[in-house]
mmCIF file of C-alpha atoms in Angstrom:
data_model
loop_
_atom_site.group_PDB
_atom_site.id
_atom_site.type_symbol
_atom_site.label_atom_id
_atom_site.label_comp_id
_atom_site.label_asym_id
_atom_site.label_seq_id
_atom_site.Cartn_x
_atom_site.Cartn_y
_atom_site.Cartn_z
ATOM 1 C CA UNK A 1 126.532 55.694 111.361
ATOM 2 C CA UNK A 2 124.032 53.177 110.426
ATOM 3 C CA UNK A 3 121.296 54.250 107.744
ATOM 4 C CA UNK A 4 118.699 53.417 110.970
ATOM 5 C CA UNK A 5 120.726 55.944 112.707
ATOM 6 C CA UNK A 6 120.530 58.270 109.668
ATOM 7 C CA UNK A 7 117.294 58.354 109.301
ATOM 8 C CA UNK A 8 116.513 58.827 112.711
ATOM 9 C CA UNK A 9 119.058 61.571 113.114
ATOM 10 C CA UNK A 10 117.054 63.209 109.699
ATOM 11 C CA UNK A 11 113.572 63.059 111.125
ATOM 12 C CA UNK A 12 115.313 64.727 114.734
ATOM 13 C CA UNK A 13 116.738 67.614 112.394
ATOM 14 C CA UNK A 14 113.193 68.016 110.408
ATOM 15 C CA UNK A 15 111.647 69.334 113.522
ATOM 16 C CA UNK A 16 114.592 71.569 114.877
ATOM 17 C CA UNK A 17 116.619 72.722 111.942
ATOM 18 C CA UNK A 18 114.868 75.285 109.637
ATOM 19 C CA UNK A 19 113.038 75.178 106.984
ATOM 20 C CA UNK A 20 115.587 75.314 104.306
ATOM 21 C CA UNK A 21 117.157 72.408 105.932
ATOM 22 C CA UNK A 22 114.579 70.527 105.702
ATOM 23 C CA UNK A 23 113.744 71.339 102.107
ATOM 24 C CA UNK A 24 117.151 70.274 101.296
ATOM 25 C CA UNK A 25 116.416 66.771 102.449
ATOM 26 C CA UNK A 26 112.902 66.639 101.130
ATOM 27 C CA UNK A 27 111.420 64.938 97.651
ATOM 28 C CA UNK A 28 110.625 67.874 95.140
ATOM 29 C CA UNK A 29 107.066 66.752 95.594
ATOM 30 C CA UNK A 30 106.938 65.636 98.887
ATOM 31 C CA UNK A 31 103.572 64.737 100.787
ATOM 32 C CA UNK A 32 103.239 65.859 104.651
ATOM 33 C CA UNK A 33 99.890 65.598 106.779
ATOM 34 C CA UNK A 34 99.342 68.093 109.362
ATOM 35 C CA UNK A 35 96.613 68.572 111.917
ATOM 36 C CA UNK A 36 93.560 71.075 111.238
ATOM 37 C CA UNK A 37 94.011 73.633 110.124
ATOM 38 C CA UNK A 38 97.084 73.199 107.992
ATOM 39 C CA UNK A 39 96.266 69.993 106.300
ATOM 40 C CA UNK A 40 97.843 68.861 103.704
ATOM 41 C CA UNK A 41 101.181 69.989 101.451
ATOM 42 C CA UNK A 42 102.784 69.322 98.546
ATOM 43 C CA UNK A 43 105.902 70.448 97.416
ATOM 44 C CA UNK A 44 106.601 74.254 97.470
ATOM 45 C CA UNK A 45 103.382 74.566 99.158
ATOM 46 C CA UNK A 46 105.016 73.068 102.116
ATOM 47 C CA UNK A 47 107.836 75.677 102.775
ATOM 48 C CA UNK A 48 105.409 78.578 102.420
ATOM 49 C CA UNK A 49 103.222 77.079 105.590
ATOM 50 C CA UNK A 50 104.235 79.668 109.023
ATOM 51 C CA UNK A 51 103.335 76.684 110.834
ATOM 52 C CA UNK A 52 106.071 74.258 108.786
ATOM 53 C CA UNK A 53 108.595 76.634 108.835
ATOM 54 C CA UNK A 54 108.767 77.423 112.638
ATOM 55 C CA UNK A 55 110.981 75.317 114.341
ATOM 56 C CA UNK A 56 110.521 73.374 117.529
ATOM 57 C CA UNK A 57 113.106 74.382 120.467
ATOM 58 C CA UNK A 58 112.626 70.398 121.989
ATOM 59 C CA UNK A 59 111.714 67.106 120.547
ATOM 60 C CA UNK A 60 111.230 63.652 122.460
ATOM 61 C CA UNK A 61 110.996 60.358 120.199
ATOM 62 C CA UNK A 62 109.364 57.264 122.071
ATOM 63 C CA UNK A 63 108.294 54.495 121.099
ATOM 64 C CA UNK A 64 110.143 54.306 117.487
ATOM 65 C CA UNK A 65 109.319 51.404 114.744
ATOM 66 C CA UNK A 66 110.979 51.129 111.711
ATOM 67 C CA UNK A 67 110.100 49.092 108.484
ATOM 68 C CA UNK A 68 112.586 48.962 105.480
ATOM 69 C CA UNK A 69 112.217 47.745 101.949
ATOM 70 C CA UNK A 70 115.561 47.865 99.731
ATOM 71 C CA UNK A 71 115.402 52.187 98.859
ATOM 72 C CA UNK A 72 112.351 52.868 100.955
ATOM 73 C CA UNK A 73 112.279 53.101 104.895
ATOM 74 C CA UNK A 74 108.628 54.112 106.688
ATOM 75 C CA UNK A 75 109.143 55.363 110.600
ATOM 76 C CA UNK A 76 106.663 55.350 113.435
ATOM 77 C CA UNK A 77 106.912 57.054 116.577
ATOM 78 C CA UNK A 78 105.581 59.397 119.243
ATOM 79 C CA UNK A 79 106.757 62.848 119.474
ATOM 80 C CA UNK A 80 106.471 65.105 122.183
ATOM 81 C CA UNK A 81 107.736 68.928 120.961
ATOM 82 C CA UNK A 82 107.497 72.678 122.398
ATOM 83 C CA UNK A 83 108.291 75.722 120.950
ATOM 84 C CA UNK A 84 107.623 79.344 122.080
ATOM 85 C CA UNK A 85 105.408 79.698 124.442
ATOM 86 C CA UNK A 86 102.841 76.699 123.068
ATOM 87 C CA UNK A 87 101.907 73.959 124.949
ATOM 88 C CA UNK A 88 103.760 70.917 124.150
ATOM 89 C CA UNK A 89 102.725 69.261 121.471
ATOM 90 C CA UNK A 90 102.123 65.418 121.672
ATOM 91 C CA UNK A 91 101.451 63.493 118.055
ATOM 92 C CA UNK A 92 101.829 60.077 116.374
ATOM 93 C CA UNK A 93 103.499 60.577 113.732
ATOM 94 C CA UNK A 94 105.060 58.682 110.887
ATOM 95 C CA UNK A 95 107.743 59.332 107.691
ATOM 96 C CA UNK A 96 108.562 57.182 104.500
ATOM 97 C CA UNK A 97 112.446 58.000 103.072
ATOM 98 C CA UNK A 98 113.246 56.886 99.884
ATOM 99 C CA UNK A 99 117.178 56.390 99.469
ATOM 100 C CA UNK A 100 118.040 58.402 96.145
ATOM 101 C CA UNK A 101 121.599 57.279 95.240
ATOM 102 C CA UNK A 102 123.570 57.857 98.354
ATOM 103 C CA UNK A 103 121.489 60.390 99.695
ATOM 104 C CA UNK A 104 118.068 59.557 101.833
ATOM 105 C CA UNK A 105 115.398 62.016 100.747
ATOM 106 C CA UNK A 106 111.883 62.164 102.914
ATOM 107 C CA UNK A 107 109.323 61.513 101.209
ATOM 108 C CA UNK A 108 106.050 61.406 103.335
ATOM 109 C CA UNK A 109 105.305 63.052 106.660
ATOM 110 C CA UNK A 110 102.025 62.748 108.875
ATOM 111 C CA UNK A 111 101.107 63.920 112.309
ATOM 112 C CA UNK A 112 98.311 63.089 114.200
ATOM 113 C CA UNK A 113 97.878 65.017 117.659
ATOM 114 C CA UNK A 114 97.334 62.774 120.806
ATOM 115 C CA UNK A 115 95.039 64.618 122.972
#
C-alpha cells in the first residue's frame, strides 16, 4: 500500500473506528477544529469530547487533494457521514500527518459544515 493510500485509509478509520483507535494514531498534542459548539481540542481534551468519541456508521470522501512535503502530508476533501439517527453530516474538511519514523501520526484535523 502506498503511503497516499495509507493515509487515506487512516483518515477513513478516524471517523469509523473508536476513539481509542484514533488516539493511537494521533500526535500527543494533536490540534482538531470542530464546528460550534465543540470547537477546538488539544490533546487529552480531545478524547474526553461525546461528540469525538462517537463514531460515524458511514463516511463518503469526494473530491480528495493531497499535498506532501518529505514527513508531513496535509489532505483536503469533502465528507459526507451519518450516524444514529442524525442527519447526514456534510463538511470540508482537512488533516496534516506527520510521518514519525515508520509510523504516520495525525497531526491536525478541521471540519467545516457545508450547509
Amino acid at each position: 500500500m502506498t503511503d497516499d493510500a495509507k493515509i487515506w485509509d487512516m483518515e477513513e478509520r478516524f471517523w469509523t473506528l473508536g476513539a481509542d483507535s484514533a488516539r493511537h494514531m494521533s500526535a500527543k498534542d494533536a490540534v482538531f477544529v470542530f464546528p460550534y459548539p465543540v470547537g477546538i481540542l488539544q490533546g487529552d481534551a480531545l478524547w474526553k469530547e461525546a461528540e469525538v468519541a462517537q463514531r460515524w456508521r458511514s463516511v463518503v470522501m469526494s473530491d480528495r487533494q493531497i499535498s506532501r512535503q518529505d514527513k508531513i502530508v496535509a489532505i483536503a476533501y469533502r465528507v459526507s457521514a451519518e450516524r444514529g439517527d442524525a442527519p447526514i453530516f456534510e463538511a470540508l474538511c482537512t488533516s496534516t500527518y506527520l510521518k514519525d519514523e515508520e509510523k504516520w501520526l495525525r497531526l491536525t484535523h478541521q471540519q467545516t459544515p457545508v450547509n
